Coordinates of C-alpha atoms in Angstrom, one line a residue:
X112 CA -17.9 -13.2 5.9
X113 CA -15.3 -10.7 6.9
X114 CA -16.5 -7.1 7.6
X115 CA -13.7 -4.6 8.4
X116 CA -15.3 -1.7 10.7
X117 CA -13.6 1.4 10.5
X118 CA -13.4 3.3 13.9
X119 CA -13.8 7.2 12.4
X120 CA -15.3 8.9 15.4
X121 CA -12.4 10.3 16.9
X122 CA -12.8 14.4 17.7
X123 CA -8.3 14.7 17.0
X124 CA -9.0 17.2 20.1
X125 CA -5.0 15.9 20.8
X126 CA -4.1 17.4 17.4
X127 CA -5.2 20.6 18.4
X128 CA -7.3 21.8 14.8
X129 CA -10.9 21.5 14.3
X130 CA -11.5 19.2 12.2
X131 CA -10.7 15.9 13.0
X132 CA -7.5 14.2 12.6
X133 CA -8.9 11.4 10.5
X134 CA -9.5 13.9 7.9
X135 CA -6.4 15.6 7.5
X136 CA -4.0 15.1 4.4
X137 CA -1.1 13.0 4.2
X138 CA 0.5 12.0 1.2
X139 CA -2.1 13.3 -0.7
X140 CA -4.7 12.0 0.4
X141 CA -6.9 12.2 4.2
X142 CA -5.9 9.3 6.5
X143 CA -9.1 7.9 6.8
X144 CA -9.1 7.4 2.4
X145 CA -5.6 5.2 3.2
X146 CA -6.9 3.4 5.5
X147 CA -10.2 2.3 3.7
X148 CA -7.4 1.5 0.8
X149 CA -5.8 -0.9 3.1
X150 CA -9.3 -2.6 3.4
X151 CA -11.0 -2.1 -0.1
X152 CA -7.5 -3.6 -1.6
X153 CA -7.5 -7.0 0.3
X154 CA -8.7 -10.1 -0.9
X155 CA -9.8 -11.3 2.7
X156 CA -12.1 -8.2 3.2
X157 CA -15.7 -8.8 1.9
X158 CA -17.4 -5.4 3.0
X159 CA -16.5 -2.2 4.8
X160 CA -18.8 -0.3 7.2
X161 CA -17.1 3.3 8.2
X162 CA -18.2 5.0 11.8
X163 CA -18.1 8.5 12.3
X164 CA -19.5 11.3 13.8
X165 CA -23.5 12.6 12.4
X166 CA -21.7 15.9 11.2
X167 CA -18.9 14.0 9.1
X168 CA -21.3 11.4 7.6
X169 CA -21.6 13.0 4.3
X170 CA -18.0 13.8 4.0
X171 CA -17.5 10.1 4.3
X172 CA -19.9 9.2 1.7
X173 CA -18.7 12.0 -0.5
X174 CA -15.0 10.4 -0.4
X175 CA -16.7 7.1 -0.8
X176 CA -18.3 8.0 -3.9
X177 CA -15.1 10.0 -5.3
X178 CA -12.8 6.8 -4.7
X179 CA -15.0 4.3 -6.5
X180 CA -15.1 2.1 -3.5
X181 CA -17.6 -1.0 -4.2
X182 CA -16.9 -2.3 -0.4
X183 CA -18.1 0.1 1.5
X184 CA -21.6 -0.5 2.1
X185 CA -22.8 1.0 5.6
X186 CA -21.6 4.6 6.8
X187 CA -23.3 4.6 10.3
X188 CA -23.5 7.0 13.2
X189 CA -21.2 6.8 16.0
X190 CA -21.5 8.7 19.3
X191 CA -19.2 10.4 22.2
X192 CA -17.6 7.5 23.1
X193 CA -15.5 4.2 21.3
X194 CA -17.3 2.2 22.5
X195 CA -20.4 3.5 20.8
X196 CA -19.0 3.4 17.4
X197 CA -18.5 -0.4 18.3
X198 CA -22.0 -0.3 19.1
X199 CA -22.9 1.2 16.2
X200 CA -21.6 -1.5 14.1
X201 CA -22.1 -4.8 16.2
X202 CA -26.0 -3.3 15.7
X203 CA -25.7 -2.9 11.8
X204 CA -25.6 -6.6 11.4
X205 CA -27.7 -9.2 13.1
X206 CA -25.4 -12.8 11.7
X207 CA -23.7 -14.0 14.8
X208 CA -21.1 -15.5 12.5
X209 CA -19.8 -12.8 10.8
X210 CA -16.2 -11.7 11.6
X211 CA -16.4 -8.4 12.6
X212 CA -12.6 -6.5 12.3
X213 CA -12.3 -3.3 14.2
X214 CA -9.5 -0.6 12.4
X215 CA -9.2 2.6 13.9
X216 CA -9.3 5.3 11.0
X217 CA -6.6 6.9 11.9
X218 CA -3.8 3.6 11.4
X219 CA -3.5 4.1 7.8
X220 CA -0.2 2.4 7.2
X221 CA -2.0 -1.4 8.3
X222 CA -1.0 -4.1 6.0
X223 CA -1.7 -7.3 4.1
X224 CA 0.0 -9.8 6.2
X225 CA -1.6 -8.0 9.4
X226 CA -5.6 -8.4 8.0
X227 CA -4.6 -11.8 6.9
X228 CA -3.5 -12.9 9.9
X229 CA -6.2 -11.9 11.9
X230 CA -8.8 -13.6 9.6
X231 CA -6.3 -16.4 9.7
X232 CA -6.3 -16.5 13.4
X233 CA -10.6 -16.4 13.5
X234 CA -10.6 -19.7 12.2
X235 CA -9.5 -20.8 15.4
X236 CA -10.3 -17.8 18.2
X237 CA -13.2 -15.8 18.6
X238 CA -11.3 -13.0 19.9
X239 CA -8.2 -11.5 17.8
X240 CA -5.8 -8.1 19.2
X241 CA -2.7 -7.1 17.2
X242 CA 0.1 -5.8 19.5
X243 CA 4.3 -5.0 19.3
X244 CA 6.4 -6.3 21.7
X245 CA 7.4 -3.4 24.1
X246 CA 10.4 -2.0 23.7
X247 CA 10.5 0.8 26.4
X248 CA 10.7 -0.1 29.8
X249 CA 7.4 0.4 31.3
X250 CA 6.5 1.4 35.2
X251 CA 3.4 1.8 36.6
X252 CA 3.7 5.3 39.2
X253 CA 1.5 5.8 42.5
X254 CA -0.3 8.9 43.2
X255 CA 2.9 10.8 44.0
X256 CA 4.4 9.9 40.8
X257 CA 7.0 7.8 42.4
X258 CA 7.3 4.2 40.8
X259 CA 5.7 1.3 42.5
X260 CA 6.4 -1.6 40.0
X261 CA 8.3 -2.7 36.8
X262 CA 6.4 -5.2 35.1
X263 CA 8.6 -7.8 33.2
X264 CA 9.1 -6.3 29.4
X265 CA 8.9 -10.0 28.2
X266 CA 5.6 -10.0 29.2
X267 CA 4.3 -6.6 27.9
X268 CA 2.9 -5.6 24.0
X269 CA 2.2 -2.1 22.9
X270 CA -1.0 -2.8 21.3
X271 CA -2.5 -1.5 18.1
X272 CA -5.9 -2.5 15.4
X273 CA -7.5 -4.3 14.1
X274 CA -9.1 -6.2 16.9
X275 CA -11.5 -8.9 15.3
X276 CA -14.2 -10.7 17.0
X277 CA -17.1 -13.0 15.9
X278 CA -20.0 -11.0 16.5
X279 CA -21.8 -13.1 18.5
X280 CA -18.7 -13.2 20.8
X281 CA -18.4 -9.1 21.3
X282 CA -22.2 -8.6 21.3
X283 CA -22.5 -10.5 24.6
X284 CA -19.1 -8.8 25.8
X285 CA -21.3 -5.6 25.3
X286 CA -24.4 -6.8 26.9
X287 CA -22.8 -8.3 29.9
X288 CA -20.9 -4.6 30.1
X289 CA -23.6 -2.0 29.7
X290 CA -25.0 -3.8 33.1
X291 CA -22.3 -2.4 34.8
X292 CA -23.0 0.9 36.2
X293 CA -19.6 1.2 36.5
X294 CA -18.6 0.0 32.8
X295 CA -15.9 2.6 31.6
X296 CA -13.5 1.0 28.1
X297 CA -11.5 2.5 25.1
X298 CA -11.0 -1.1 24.4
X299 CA -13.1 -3.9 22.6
X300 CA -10.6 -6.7 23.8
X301 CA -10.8 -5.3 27.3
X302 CA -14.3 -5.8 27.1
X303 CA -14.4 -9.5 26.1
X304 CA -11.2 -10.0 28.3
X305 CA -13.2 -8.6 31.3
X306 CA -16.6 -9.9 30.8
X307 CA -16.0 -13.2 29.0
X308 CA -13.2 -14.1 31.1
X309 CA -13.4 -17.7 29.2
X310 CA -12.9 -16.6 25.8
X311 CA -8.7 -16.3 24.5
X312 CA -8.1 -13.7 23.1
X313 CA -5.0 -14.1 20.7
X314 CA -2.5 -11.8 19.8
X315 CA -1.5 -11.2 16.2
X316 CA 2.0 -9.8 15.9
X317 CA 1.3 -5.9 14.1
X318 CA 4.5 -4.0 13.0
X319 CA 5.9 -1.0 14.1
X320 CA 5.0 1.4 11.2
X321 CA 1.2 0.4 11.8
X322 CA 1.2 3.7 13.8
X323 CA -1.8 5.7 15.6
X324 CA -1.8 9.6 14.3
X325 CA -2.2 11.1 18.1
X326 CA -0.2 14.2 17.9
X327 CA 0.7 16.8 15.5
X328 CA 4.4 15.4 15.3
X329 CA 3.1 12.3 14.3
X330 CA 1.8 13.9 10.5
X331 CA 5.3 14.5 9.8
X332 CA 6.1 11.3 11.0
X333 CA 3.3 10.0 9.0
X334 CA 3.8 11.5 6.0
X335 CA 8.0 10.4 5.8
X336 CA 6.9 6.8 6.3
X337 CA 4.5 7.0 2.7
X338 CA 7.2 8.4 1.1
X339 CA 9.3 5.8 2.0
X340 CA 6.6 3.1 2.2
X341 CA 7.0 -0.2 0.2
X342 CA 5.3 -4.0 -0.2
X343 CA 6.9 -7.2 -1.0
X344 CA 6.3 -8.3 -4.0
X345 CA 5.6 -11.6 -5.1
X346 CA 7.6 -12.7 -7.4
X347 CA 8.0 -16.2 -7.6
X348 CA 5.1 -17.5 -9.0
X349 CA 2.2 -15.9 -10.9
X350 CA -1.1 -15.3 -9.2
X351 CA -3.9 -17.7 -9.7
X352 CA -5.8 -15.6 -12.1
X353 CA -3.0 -14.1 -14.1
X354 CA -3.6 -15.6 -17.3
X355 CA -7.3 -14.8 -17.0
X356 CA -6.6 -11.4 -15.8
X357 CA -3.8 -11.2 -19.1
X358 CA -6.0 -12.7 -21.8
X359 CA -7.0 -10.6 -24.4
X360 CA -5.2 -7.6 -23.1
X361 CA -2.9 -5.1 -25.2
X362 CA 0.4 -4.7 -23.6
X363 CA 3.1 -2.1 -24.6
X364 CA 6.7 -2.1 -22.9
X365 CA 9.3 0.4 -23.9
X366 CA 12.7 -0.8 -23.0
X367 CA 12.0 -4.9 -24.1
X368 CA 14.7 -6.4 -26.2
X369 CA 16.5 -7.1 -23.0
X370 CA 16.9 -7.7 -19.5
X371 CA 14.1 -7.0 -17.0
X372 CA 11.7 -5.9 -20.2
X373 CA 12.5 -8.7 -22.0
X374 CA 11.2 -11.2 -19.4
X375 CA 8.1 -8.9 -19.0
X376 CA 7.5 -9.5 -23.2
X377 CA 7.7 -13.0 -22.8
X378 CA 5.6 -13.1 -19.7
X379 CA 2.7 -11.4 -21.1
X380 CA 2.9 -13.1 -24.2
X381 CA 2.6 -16.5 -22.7
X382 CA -0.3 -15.2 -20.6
X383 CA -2.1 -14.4 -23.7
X384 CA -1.5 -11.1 -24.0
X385 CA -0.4 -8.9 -27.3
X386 CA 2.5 -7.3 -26.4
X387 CA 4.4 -4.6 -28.2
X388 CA 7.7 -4.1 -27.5
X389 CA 9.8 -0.8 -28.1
X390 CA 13.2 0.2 -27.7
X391 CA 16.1 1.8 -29.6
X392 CA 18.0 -1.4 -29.8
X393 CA 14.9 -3.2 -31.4
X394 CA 13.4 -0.6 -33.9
X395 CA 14.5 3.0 -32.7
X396 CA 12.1 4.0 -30.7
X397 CA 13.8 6.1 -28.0
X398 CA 11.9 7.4 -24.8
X399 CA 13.5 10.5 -24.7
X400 CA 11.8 11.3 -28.2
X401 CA 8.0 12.1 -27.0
X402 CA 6.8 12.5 -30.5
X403 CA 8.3 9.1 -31.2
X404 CA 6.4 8.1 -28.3
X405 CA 3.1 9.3 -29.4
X406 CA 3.6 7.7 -32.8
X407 CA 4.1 3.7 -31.6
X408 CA 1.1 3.9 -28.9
X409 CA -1.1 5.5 -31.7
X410 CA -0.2 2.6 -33.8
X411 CA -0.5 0.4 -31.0
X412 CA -4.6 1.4 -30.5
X413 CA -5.0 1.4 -34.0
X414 CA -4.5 -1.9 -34.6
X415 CA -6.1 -3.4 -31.4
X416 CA -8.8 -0.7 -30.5
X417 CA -7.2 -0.2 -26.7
X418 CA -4.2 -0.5 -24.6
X419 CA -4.8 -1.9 -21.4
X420 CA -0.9 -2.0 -19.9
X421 CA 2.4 0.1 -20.3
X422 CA 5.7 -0.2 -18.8
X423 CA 8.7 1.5 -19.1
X424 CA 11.8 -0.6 -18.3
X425 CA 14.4 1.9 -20.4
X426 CA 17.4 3.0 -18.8
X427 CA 20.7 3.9 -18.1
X428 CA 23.5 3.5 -15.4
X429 CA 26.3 5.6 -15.4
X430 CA 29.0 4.7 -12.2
X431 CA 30.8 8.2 -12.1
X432 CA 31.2 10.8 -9.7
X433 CA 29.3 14.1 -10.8
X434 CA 32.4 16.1 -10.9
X435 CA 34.2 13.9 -13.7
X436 CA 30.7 13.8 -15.7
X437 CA 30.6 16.0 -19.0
X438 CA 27.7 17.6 -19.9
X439 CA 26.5 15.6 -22.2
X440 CA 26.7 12.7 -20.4
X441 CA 24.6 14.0 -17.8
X442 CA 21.5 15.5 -19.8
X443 CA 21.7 12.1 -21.5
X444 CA 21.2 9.9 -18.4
X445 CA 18.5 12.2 -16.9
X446 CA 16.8 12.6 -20.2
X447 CA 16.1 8.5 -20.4
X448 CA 16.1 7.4 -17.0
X449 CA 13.3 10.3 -16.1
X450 CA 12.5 12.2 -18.9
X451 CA 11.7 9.3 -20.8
X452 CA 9.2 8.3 -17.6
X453 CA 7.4 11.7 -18.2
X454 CA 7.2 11.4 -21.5
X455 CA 5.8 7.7 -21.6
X456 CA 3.3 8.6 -18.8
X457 CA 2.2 11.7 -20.4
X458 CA 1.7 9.7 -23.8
X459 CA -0.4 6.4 -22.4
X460 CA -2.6 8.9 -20.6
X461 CA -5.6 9.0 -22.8
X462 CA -5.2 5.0 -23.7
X463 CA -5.2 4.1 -20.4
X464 CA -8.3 6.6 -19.3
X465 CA -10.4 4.6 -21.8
X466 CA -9.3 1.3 -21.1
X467 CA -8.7 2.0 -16.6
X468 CA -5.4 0.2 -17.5
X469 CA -2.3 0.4 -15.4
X470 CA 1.1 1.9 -16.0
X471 CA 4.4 0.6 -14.4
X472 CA 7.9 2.2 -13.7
X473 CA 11.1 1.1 -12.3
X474 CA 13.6 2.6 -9.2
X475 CA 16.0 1.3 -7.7
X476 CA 17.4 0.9 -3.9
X477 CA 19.0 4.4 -4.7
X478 CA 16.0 5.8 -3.8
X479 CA 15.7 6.1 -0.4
X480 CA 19.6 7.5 -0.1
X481 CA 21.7 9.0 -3.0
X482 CA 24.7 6.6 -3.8
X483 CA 28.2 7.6 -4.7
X484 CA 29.2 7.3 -7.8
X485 CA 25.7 7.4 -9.3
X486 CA 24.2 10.4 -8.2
X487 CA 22.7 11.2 -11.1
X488 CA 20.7 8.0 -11.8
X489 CA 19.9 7.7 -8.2
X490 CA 18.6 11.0 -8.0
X491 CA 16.2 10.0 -11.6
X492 CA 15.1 7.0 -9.6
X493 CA 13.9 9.1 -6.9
X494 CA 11.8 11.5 -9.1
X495 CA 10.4 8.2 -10.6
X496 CA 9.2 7.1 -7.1
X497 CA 7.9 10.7 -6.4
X498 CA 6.2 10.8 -9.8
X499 CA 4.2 7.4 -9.2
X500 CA 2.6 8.4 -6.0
X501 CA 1.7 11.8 -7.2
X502 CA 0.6 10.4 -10.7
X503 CA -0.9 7.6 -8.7
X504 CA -3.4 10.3 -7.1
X505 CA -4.0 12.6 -9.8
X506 CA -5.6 9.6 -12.5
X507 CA -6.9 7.7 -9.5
X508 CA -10.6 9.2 -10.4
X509 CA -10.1 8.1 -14.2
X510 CA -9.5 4.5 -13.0
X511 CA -5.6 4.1 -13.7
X512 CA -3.3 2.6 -11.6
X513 CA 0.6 3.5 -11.3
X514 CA 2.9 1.4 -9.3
X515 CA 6.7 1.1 -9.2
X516 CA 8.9 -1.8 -9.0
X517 CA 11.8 -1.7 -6.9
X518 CA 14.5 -4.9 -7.8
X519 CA 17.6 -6.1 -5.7
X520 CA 20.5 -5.9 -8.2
X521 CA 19.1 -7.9 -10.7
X522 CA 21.6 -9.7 -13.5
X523 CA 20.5 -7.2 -16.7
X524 CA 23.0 -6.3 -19.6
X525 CA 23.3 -2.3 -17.6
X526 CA 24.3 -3.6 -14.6
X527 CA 27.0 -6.3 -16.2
X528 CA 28.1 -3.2 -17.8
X529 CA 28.4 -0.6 -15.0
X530 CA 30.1 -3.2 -12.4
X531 CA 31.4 -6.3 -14.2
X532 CA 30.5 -10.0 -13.8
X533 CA 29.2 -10.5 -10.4
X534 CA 28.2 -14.1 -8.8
X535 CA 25.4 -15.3 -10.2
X536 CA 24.2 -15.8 -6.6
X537 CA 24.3 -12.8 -5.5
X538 CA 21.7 -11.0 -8.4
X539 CA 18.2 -11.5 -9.0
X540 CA 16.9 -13.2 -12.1
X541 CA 15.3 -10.8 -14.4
X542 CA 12.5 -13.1 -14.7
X543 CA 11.3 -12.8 -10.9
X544 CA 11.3 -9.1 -11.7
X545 CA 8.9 -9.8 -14.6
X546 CA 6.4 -12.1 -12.9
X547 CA 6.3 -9.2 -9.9
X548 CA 5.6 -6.7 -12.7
X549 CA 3.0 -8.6 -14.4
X550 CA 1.4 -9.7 -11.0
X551 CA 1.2 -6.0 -10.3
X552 CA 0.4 -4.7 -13.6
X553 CA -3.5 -6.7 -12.7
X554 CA -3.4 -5.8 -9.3
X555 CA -5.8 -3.4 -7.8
X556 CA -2.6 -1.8 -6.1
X557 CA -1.6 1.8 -7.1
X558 CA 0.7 4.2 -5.4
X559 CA 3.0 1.4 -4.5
X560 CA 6.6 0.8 -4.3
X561 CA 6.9 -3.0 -4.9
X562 CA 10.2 -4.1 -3.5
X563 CA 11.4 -7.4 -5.2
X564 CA 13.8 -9.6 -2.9
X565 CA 16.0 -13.0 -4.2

C-alpha cells in the first residue's frame, strides 16, 4: 500500500505574510490543493494523509471537502518541528509494510514519472530520496566565511521530495533518534542515513521544475511555470481500460470530417462510443454560430439522454504577417480558432454538469511564443490554453474536466495547406493525436496541457 504524506506544517515565516505559504494562491488555486492533485491523480497512490498545524486543520478539511478528494483519509496534527509532522504520520499507521511517501506541501509542480519511480524503486530499497544533480559549484566556508573546501560537483545532488520509506524502516530511524539528546534533523533520509547506517538509501532522479516555494520571488516564479506547465501524452497506444472507460458513452466533436477530428470519430466509435460529428464541411454546423451550436448538442441529449465528452478540433491557419491581413480575414480566423472555443464551452456546459463529462481543446507550439507569420492564430491558441486552466477551475466543483492537447506539426489537410507537402517523416500522424485525446478525454486529468511528441 502506498500512502503519500503530505508535509503541510511549515509557518512560510521566509515568505514574510501570515498565513502560511502553503496556503497561498497560485494559478488559481493554494499550493497545498496542487500538490494533493499530484497525489489524488496518480494511479500508484492509494491514500493521502495531510500534516499541518492544529489552527489550519479545518482549512485542510474544508479544501478537502470542496475538491471532491476520495484519497485523503487522515488530516493529522503536526507540531513545531519536521520532524514531528513525520511523527505524526509514521504514528497514524501501525502496518510496518506500508510505503510511506513524504511530499512537502509546498512542491506542487511533482510529477508522474517522479511518484512512480519512487514506488518503483521500494520494490527493491527501503529507503527512497529524490535529488538534481548540482549544478552550482558548491563550497563549504569556515567561521570567517573564508572557503575551506570544494567538494567534487560530480558527487553532489540538490535534493528535493518525496522521500519514501517502508514504515518499519523510518520508525526505527525515529526511535533510535529521539535517544539522542543531541538529535537535531530537517531531514527524514538523514535520519535513516545516520541511525541505520546499513540501510541504502537510493536516489531517484527529481527534475528541476519540482521546486520548493521558500521565498516571495519564488510565487512568481511558481506561478510562470503553471502557465507554461505541460505532460506528455501518451499517445501510442490506448490505455488498458479505454474501451471500458468509452462504452456506452455519448461523444460530440465539432471539427470531425477530417484530420485530427476525424481520427478522434473513428477512435471513439471503435471504443464503443456514439459519436456525433459536426463541422461545416459535413452538415454546416459552423462553431462560430453559437445558436447553431446550441441546436446539434440539444439534439445530441435528446436522442441519448446525456453527453458525456466534447471536443473541439475546428480551425484555421492563416501564414501571413498581420500587416498584409484584411479585415476580414482576421475577425474570421479569431472568430473560429477562439470564438468558436467559447462558444462550444459555453454550450456543453449544462450537458456536461449532469453527466461530470470532460471537454477537450486544441493549441499549438505557438503558445508559449508568438510566431511570425501567424500571429494571429498563435495568439487564439494562447487564449485557448489560458481559457482551459481558468475553465478548468471554475467547473472543477461541478465535476468537469478541461484539458488541452498540444500536437507537433501533425500531417492534417490545414497544415498541407498553409506550408505545402512536407516529409512524411517529419509530421505526426493524426491518429496519435486521437488516441492522446481519447486517453485524456477518460482521464482524471484537468487543467492540463498534454504535449504530443512523434
Amino acid at each position: 500500500m502506498n500512502i503519500a504524506v503530505i508535509l503541510a506544517g511549515g509557518s512560510g515565516s521566509r515568505l514574510g505574510g501570515a498565513l502560511p505559504k502553503q496556503f497561498l494562491k497560485v494559478a488559481g488555486k493554494k499550493i497545498i490543493e496542487h500538490t494533493i492533485f499530484a497525489f489524488e491523480n496518480n494511479e500508484n497512490i492509494d491514500e493521502i494523509a495531510v500534516v499541518t498545524k492544529e489552527e489550519f486543520v479545518n482549512e485542510v478539511e474544508q479544501l478537502v471537502v470542496s475538491n471532491l478528494f476520495k484519497k485523503v483519509k487522515k488530516v493529522l496534527v503536526g507540531g513545531k518541528e519536521r520532524y514531528h509532522s513525520s511523527l505524526s504520520a509514521i504514528n497514524a499507521y501501525t502496518d510496518d509494510s506500508v510505503n510511506l511517501i513524504f511530499h512537502d506541501a509546498v512542491r506542487p509542480l511533482v510529477n508522474d514519472r517522479i511518484i512512480d519511480d519512487c514506488v518503483k524503486a521500494l520494490e527493491n530499497y527501503n529507503a527512497i530520496d529524490v535529488a538534481i544533480k548540482a549544478t552550482d559549484t558548491i563550497i563549504r566556508v569556515d567561521d570567517s566565511d573564508c572557503i575551506c573546501e570544494i567538494p567534487p560537483r560530480a558527487e553532489l545532488r540538490n535534493g528535493q521530495t518525496p522521500q519514501c520509506f517502508k514504515r518499519g524502516t523510518i520508525r526505527r530511524a525515529y526511535e533510535i533518534a529521539l535517544q539522542d539528546p543531541n538529535f537535531v534533523t530537517t531531514d527524514d533520509c538523514g535520519v535513516v542515513r545516520k541511525y541505520l547506517p546499513e540501510e541504502k538509501v537510493f536516489v531517484v532522479p527529481g527534475e528541476v521544475f519540482n521546486m520548493k516555494v521558500t521565498y516571495t520571488e519564488d510565487l512568481f516564479l511558481l506561478d510562470k511555470l503553471y502557465q507554461l506547465k505541460s505532460i506528455k501524452g501518451n499517445n501510442h497506444e490506448l490505455v488498458a481500460d479505454a474501451g471500458e472507460k468509452m462504452a456506452g458513452k455519448v461523444m460530440v466533436v465539432f471539427g470531425g470530417s477530417y484530420g485530427i477530428g476525424e481520427e478522434v470519430v473513428k477512435i471513439g466509435r471503435e471504443l464503443g462510443a456514439t459519436v456525433y460529428s459536426f463541422s461545416r464541411s459535413e452538415n454546416g454546423v459552423d462553431v462560430t454560430d453559437a445558436q447553431k451550436v446550441r441546436e446539434v448538442l440539444a439534439e445530441v441529449k435528446a436522442q441519448n439522454g446525456r453527453i458525456d465528452y466534447v471536443v473541439n478540433t475546428a480551425g484555421i491557419l492563416v501564414k501571413e504577417p498581420l500587416y498584409g491581413m484584411d479585415y476580414e480575414t482576421i475577425v474570421k480566423s479569431v472568430n473560429v480558432n477562439y470564438l468558436g472555443v467559447v462558444n462550444v464551452a459555453k454550450e456543453s456546459f449544462e450537458y456536461l454538469r449532469e453527466s461530470k463529462g470532460s471537454m477537450l481543446f486544441y493549441t499549438s507550439s505557438s503558445y508559449t511564443k508568438g510566431r511570425m507569420m501567424y500571429s494571429i492564430y498563435s495568439s487564439t491558441k494562447a487564449a485557448i490554453v489560458n481559457l482551459v486552466q481558468a475553465l478548468s477551475e471554475e467547473w472543477a466543483e461541478f465535476g468537469i474536466r478541461v484539458n488541452c492537447v498540444n500536437p507537433e506539426r501533425t500531417k492534417t489537410p490545414m497544415r498541407v495547406q498553409a506550408f505545402g507537402n512536407e516529409p512524411d517523416d517529419t509530421l505526426l500522424n493524426p491518429k496519435f493525436v486521437g488516441i492522446a485525446t481519447v486517453n485524456t478525454l477518460i482521464s482524471k486529468m484537468t487543467g492540463e496541457v498534454i504535449d504530443v511528441r512523434r
